[in-house]
N, CA and C atoms as an extended XYZ file, in Angstrom:
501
Properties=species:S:1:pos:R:3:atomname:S:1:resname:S:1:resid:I:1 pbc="F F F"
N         9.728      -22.006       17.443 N   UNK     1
C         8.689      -22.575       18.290 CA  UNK     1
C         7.974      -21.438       19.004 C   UNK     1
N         6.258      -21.421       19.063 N   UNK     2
C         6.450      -20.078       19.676 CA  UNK     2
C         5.896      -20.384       20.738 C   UNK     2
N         6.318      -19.500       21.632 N   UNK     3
C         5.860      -19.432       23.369 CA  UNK     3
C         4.548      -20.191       23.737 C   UNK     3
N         4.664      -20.620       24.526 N   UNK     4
C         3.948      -21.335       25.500 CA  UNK     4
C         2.463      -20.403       25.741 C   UNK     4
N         1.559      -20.217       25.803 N   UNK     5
C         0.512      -19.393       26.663 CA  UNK     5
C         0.649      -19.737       28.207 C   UNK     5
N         0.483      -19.233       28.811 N   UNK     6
C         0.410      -19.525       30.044 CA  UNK     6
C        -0.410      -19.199       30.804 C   UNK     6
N        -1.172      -21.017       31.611 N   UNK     7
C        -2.432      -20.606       32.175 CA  UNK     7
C        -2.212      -20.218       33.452 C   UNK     7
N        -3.835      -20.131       34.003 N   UNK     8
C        -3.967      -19.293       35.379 CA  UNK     8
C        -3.575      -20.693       36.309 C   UNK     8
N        -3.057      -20.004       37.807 N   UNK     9
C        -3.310      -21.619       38.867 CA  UNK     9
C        -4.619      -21.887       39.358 C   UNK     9
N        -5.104      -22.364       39.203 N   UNK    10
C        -6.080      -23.298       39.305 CA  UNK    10
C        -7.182      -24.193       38.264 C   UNK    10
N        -6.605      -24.090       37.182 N   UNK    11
C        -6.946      -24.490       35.895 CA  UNK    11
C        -6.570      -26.344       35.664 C   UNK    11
N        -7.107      -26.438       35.241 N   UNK    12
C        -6.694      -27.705       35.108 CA  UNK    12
C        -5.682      -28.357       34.101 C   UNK    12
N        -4.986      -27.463       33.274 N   UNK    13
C        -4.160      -27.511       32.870 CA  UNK    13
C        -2.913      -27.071       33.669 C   UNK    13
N        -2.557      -26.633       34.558 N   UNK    14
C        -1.777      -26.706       35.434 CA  UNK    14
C        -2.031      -27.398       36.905 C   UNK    14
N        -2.664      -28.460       36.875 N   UNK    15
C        -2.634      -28.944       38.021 CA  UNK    15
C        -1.299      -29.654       38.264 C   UNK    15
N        -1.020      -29.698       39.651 N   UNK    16
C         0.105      -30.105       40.040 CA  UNK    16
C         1.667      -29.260       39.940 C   UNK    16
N         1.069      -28.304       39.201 N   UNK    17
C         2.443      -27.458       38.582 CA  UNK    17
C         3.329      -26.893       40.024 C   UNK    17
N         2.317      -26.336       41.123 N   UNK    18
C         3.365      -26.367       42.323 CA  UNK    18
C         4.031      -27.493       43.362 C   UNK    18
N         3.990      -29.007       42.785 N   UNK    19
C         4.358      -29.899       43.377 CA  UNK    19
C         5.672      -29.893       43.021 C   UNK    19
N         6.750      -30.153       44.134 N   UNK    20
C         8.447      -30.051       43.590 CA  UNK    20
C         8.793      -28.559       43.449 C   UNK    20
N         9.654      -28.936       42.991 N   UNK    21
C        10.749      -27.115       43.441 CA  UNK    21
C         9.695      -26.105       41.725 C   UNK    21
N        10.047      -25.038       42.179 N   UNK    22
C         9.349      -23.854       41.461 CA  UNK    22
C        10.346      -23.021       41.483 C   UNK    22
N        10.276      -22.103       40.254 N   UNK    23
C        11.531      -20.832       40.103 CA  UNK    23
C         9.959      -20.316       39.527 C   UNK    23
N        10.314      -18.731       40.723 N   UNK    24
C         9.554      -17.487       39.930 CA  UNK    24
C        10.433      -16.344       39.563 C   UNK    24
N         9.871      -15.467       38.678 N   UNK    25
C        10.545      -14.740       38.002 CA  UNK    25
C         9.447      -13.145       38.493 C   UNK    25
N        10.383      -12.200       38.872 N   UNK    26
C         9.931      -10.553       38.215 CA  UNK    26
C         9.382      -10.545       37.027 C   UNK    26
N         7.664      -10.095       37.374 N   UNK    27
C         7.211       -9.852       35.588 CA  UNK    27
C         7.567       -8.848       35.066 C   UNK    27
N         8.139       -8.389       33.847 N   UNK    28
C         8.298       -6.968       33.523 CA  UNK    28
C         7.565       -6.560       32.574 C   UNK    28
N         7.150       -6.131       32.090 N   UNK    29
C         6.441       -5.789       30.964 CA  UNK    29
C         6.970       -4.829       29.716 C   UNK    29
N         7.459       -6.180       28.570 N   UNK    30
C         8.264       -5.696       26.801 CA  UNK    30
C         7.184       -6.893       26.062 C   UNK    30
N         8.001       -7.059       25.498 N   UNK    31
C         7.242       -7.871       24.211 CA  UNK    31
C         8.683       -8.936       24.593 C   UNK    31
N         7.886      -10.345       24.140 N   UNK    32
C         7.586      -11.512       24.391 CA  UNK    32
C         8.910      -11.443       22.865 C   UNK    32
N        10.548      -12.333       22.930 N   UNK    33
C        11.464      -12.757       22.249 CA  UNK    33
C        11.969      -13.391       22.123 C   UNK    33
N        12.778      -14.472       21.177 N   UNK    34
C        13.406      -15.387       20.782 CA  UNK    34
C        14.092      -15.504       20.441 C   UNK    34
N        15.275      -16.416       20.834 N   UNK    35
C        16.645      -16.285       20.045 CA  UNK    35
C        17.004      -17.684       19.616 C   UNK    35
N        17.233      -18.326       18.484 N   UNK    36
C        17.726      -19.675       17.985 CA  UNK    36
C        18.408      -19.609       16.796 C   UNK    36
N        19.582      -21.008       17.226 N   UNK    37
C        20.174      -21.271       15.654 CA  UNK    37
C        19.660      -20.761       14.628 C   UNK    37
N        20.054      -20.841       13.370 N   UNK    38
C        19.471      -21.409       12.181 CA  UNK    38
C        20.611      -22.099       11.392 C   UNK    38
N        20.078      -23.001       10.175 N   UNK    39
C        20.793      -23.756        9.975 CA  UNK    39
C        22.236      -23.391        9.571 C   UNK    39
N        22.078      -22.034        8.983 N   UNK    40
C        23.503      -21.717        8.364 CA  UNK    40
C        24.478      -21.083        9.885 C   UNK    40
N        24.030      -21.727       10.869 N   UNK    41
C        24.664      -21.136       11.816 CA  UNK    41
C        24.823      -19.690       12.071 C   UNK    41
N        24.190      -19.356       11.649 N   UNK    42
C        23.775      -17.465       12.454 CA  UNK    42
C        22.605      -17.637       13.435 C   UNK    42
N        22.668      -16.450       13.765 N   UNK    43
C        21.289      -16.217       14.968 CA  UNK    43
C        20.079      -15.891       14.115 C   UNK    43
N        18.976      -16.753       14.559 N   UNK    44
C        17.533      -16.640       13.936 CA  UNK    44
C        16.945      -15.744       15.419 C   UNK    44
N        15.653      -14.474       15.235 N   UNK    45
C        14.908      -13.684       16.215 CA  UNK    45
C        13.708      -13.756       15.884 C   UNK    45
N        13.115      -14.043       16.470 N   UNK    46
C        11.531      -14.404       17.055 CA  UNK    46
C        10.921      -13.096       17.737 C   UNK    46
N         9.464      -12.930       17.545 N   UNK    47
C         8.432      -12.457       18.359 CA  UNK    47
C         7.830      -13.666       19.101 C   UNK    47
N         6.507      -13.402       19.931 N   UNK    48
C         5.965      -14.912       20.469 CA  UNK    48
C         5.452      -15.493       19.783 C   UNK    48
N         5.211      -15.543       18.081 N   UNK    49
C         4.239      -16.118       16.938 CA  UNK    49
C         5.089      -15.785       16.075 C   UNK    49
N         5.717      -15.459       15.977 N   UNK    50
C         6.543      -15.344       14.472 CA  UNK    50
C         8.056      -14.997       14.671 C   UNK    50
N         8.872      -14.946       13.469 N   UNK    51
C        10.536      -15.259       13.232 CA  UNK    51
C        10.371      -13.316       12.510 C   UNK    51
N        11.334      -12.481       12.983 N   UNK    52
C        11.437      -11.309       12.378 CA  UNK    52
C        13.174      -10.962       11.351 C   UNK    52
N        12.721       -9.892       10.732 N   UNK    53
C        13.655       -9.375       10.181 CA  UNK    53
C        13.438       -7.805        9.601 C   UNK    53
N        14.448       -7.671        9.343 N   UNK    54
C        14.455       -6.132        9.945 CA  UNK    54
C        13.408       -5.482        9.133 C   UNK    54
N        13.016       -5.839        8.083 N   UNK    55
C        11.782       -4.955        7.662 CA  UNK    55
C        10.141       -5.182        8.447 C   UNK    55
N        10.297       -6.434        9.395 N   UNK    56
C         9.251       -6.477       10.533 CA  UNK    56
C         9.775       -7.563       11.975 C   UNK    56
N        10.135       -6.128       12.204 N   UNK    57
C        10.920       -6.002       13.433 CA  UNK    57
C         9.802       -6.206       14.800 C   UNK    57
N        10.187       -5.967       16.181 N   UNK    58
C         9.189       -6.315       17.050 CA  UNK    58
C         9.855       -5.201       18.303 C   UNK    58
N         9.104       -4.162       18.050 N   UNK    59
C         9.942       -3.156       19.348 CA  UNK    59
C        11.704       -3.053       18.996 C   UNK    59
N        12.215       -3.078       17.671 N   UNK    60
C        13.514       -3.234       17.528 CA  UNK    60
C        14.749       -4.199       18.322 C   UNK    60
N        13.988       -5.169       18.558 N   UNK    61
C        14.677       -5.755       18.685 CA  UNK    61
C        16.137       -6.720       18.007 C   UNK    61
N        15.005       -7.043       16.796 N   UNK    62
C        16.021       -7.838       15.406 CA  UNK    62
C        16.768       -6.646       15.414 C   UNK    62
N        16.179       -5.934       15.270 N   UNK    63
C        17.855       -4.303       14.941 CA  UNK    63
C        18.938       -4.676       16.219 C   UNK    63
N        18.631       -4.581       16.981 N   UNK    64
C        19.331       -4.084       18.340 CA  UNK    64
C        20.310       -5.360       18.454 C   UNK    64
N        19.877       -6.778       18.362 N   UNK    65
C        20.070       -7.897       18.444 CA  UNK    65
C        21.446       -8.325       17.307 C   UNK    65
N        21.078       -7.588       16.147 N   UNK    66
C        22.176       -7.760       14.713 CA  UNK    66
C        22.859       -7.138       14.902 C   UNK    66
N        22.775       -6.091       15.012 N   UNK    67
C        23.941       -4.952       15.577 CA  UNK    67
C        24.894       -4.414       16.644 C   UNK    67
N        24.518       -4.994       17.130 N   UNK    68
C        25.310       -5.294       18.817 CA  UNK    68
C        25.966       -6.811       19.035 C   UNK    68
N        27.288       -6.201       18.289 N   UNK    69
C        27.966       -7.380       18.236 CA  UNK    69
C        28.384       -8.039       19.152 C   UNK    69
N        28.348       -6.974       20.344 N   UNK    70
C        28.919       -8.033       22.023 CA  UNK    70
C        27.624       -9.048       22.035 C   UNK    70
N        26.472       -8.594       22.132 N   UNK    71
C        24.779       -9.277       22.415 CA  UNK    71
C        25.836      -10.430       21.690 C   UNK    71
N        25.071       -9.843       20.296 N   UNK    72
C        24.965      -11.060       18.869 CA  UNK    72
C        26.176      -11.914       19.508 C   UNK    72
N        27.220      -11.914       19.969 N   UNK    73
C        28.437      -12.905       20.020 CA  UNK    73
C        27.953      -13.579       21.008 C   UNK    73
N        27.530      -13.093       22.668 N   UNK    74
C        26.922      -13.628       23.497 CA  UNK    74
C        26.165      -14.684       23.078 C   UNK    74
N        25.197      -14.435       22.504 N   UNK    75
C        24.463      -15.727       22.061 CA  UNK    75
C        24.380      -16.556       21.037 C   UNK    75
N        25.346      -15.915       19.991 N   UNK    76
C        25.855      -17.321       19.542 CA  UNK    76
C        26.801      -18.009       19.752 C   UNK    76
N        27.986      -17.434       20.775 N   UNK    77
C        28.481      -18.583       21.339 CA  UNK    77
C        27.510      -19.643       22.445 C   UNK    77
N        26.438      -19.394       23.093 N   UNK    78
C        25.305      -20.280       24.133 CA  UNK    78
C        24.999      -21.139       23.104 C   UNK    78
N        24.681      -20.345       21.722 N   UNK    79
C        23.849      -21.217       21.064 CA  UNK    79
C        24.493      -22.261       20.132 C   UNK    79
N        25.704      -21.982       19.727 N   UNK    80
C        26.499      -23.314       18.993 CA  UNK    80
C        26.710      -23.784       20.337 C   UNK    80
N        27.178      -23.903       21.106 N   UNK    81
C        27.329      -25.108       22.421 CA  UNK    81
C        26.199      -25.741       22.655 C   UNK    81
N        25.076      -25.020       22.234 N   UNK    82
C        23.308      -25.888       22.881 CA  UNK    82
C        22.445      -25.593       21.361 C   UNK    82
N        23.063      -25.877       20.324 N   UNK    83
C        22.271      -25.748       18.929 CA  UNK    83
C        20.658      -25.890       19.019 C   UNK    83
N        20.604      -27.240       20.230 N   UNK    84
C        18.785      -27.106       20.094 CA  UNK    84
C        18.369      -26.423       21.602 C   UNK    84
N        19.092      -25.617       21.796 N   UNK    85
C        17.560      -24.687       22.791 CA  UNK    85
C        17.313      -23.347       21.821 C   UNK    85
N        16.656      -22.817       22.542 N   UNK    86
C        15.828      -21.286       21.925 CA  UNK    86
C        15.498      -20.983       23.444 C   UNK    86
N        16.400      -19.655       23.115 N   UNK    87
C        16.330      -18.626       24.389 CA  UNK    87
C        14.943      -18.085       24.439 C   UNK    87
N        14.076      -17.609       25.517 N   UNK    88
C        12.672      -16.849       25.562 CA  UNK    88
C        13.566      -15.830       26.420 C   UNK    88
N        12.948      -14.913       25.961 N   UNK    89
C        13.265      -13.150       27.242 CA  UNK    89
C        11.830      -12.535       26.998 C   UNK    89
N        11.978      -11.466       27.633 N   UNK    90
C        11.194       -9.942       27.801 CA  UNK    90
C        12.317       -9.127       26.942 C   UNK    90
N        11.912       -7.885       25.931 N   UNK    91
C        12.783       -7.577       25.164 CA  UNK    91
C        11.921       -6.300       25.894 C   UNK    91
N        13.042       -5.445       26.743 N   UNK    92
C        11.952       -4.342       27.408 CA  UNK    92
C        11.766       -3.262       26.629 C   UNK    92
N        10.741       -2.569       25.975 N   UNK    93
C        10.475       -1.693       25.520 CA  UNK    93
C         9.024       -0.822       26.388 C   UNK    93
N         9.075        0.485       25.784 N   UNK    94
C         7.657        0.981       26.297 CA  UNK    94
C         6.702       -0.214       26.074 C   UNK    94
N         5.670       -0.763       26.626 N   UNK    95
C         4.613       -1.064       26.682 CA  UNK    95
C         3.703       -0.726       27.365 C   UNK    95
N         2.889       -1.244       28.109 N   UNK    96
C         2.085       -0.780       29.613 CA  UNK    96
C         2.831        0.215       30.791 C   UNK    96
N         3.990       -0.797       31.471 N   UNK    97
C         4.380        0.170       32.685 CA  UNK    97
C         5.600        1.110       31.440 C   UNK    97
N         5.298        2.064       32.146 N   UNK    98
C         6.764        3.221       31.217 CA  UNK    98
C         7.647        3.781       31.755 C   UNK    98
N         7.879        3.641       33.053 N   UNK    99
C         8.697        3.759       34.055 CA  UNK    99
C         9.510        2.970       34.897 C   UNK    99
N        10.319        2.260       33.833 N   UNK   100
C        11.669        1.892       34.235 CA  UNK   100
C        12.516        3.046       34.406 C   UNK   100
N        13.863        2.115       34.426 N   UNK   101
C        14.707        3.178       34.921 CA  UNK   101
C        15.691        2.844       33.361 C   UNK   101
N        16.036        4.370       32.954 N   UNK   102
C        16.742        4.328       31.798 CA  UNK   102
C        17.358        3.390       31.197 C   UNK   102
N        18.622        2.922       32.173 N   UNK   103
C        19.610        1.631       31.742 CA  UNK   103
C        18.635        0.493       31.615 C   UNK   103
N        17.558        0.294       31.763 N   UNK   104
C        16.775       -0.765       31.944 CA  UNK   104
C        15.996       -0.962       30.461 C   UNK   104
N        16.121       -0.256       29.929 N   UNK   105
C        15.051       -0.302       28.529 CA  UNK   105
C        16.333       -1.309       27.607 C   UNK   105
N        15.336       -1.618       26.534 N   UNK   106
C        15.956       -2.127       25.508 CA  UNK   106
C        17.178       -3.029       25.601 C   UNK   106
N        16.694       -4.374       26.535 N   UNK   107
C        17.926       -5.312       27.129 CA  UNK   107
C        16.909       -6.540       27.095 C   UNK   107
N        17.722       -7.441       26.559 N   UNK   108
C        16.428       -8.655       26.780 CA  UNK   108
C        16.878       -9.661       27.993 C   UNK   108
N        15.496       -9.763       28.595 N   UNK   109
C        15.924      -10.883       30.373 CA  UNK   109
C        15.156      -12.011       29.877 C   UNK   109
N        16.507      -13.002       29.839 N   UNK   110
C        15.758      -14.088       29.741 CA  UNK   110
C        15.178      -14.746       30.855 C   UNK   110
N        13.979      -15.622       30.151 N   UNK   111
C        13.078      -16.446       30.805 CA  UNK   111
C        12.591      -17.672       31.175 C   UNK   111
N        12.972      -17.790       29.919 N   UNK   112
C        13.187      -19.680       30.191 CA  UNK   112
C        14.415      -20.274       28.545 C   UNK   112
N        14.200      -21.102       28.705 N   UNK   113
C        15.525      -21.689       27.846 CA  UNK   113
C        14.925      -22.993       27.087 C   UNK   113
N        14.351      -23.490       26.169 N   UNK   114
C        13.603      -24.705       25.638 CA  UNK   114
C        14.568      -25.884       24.833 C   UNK   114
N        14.890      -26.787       24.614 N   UNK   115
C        15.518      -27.935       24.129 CA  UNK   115
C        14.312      -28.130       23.487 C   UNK   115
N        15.077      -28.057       22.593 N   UNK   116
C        14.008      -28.848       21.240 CA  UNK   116
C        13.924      -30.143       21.020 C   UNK   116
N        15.222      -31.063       21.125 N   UNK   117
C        15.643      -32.411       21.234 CA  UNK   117
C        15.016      -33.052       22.152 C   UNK   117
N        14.739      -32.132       23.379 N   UNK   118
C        13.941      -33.116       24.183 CA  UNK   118
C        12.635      -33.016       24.633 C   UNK   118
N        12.533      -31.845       23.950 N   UNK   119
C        10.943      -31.533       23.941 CA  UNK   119
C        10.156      -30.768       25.191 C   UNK   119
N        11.429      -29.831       26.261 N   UNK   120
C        11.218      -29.583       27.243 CA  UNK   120
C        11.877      -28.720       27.862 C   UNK   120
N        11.269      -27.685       28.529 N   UNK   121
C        12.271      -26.510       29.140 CA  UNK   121
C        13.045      -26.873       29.964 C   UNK   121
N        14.105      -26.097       30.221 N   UNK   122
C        15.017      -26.599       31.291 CA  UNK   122
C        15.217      -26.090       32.197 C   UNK   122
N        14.795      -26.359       33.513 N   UNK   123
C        14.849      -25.829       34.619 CA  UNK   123
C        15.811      -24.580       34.865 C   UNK   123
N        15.398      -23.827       35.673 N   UNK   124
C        15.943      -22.415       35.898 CA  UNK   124
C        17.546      -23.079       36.769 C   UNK   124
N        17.688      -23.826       37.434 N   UNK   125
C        18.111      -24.772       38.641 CA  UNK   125
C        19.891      -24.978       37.638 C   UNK   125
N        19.556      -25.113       36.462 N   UNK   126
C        20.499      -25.768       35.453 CA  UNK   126
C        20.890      -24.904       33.941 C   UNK   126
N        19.523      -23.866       33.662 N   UNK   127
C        20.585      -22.900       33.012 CA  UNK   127
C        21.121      -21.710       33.666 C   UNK   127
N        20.952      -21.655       35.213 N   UNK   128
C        21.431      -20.164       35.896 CA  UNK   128
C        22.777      -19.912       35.735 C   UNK   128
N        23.304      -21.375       35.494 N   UNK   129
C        24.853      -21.502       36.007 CA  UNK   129
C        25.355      -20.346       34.581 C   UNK   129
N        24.305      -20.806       33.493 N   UNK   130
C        24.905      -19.594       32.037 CA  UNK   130
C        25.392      -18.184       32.419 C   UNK   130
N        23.996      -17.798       33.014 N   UNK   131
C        24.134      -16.218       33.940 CA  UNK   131
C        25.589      -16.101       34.472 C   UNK   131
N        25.843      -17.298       35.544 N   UNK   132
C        26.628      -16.890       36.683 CA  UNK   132
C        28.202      -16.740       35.599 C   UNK   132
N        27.829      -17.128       34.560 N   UNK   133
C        29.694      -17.514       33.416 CA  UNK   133
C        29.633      -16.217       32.811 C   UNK   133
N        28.177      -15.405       33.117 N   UNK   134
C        27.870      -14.652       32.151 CA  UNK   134
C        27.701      -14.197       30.330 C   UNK   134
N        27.717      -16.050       30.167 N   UNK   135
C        27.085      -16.261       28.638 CA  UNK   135
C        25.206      -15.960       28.696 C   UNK   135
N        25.169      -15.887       29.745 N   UNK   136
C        23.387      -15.142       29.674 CA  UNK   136
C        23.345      -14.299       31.381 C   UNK   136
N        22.613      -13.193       30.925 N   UNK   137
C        21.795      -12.622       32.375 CA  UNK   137
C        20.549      -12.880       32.349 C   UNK   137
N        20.011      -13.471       33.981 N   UNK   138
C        18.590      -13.692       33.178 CA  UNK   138
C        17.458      -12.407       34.400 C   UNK   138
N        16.413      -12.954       34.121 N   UNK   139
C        15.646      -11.678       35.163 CA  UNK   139
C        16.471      -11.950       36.526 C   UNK   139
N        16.389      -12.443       37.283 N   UNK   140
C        17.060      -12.295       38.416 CA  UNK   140
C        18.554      -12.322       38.845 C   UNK   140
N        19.257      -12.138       38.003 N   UNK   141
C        20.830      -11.457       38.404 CA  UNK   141
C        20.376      -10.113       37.695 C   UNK   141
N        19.305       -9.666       36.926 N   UNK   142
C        19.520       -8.562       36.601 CA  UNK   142
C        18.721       -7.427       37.420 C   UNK   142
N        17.884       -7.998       37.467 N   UNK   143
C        16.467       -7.197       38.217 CA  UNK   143
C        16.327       -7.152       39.911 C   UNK   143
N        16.943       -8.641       40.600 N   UNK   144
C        16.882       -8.886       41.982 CA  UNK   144
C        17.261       -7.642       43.015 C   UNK   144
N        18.387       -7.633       42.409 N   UNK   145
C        18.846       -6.426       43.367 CA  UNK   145
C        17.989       -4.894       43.811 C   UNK   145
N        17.614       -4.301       42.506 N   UNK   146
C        16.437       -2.870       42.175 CA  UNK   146
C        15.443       -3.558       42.954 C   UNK   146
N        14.381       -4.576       42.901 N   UNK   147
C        13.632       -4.558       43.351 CA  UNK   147
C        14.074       -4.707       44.703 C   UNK   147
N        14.557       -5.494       45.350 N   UNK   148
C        15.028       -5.770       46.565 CA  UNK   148
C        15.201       -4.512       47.397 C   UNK   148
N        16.210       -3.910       46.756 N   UNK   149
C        16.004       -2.372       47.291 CA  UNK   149
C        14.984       -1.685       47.368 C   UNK   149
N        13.882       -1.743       46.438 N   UNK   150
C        12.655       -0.829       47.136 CA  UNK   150
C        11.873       -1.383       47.955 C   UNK   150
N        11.760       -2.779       47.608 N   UNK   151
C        11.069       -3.542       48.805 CA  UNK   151
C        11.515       -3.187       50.299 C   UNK   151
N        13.125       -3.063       50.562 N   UNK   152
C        13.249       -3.031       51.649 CA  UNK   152
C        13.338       -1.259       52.257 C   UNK   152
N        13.852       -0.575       51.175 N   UNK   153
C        13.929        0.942       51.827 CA  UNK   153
C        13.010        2.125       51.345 C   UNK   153
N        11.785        1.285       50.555 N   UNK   154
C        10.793        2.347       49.687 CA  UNK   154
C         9.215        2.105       50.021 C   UNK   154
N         9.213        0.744       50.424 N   UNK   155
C         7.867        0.157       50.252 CA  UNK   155
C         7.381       -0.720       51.349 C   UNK   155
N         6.742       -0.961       51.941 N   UNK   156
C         5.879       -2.339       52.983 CA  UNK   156
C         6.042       -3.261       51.883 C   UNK   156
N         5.873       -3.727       50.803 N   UNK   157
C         5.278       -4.350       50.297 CA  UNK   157
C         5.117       -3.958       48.618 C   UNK   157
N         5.415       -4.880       48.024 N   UNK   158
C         5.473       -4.984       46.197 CA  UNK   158
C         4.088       -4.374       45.486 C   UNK   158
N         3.255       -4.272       46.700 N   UNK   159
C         2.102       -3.470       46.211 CA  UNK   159
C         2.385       -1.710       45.841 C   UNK   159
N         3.437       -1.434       46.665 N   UNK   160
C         3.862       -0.004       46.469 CA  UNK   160
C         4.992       -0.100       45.276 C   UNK   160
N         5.465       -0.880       45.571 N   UNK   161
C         6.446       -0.911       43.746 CA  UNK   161
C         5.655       -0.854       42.615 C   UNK   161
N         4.803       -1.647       42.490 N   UNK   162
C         3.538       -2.051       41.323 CA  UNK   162
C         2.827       -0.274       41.297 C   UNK   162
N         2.927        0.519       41.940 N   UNK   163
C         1.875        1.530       42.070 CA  UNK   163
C         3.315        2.485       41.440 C   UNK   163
N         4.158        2.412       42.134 N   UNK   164
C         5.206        3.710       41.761 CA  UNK   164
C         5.713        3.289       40.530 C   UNK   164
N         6.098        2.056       39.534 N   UNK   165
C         6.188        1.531       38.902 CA  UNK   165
C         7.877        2.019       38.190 C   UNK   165
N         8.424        2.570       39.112 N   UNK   166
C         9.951        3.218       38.905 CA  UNK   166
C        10.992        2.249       38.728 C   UNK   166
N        11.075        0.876       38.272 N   UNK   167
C        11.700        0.109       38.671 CA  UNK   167
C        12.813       -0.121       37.623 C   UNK   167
């Protein structure tokens, strides 16, 4: 299934979208990934438009993803327990900002979590608890803390993080 586009607020395709509870997320900037069943029960990997394999890969991810058997086990044990969601992450690679911090490259944060069966993402509220078992990390058990820290001992304000882009 591929990703959602996502409009601006005040569009009319998101009207109402801040009525009721809201989960925001740290944007980071990788390329846009997917993780789902497939039928023979292995892990299928996605870009945001297309399904890869290793001869067209997406920032190496399908590599990184097959070969890393702790990852690869991680999510296919989430994913035989929940056969119809498909994980979305950030798969961080160089893109735009290039100044992360080392340990930070090449880890995918997930983003949202989709049920196919029901035709609908599932609130941040109800897959965090995955994170907390640690069958998933998602952006904010991973990222909260780094930023938090510069916010409070580096910066006034996320405008100076966005500028130093060290994160």
């Amino acid at each position: 299934k591929k990703y959602q586009h996502i409009e601006k607020i005040g569009t009319t395709e998101v009207e109402g979208i801040l009525e009721g509870k809201v989960s925001l997320f740290y944007k980071i900037d990788g390329t846009n990934s997917c993780i789902f069943l497939k039928n023979d029960n292995t892990l299928g990997f996605g870009s945001r438009t297309r399904e890869l394999t290793l001869d067209n890969d997406n920032g190496g991810f399908y590599a990184s993803m097959l070969f890393n058997k702790d990852e690869y086990n991680k999510y296919l044990k989430y994913l035989q327990a929940n056969p119809n969601h498909i994980i979305y992450g950030e798969w961080l690679i160089p893109h735009t900002i290039k100044r992360y911090k080392a340990e930070a490259w090449k880890k995918l944060y997930v983003f949202d979590i989709f049920d196919v069966e029901n035709n609908t993402y599932i609130p941040y509220e109800i897959y965090k608890a995955y994170g907390d078992t640690k069958v998933l990390e998602t952006y904010y058990t991973q990222m909260k803390n780094e930023i938090e820290y510069y916010k409070k001992n580096r910066y006034e304000s996320t405008s100076g993080l966005i500028k130093d882009g060290s994160y």
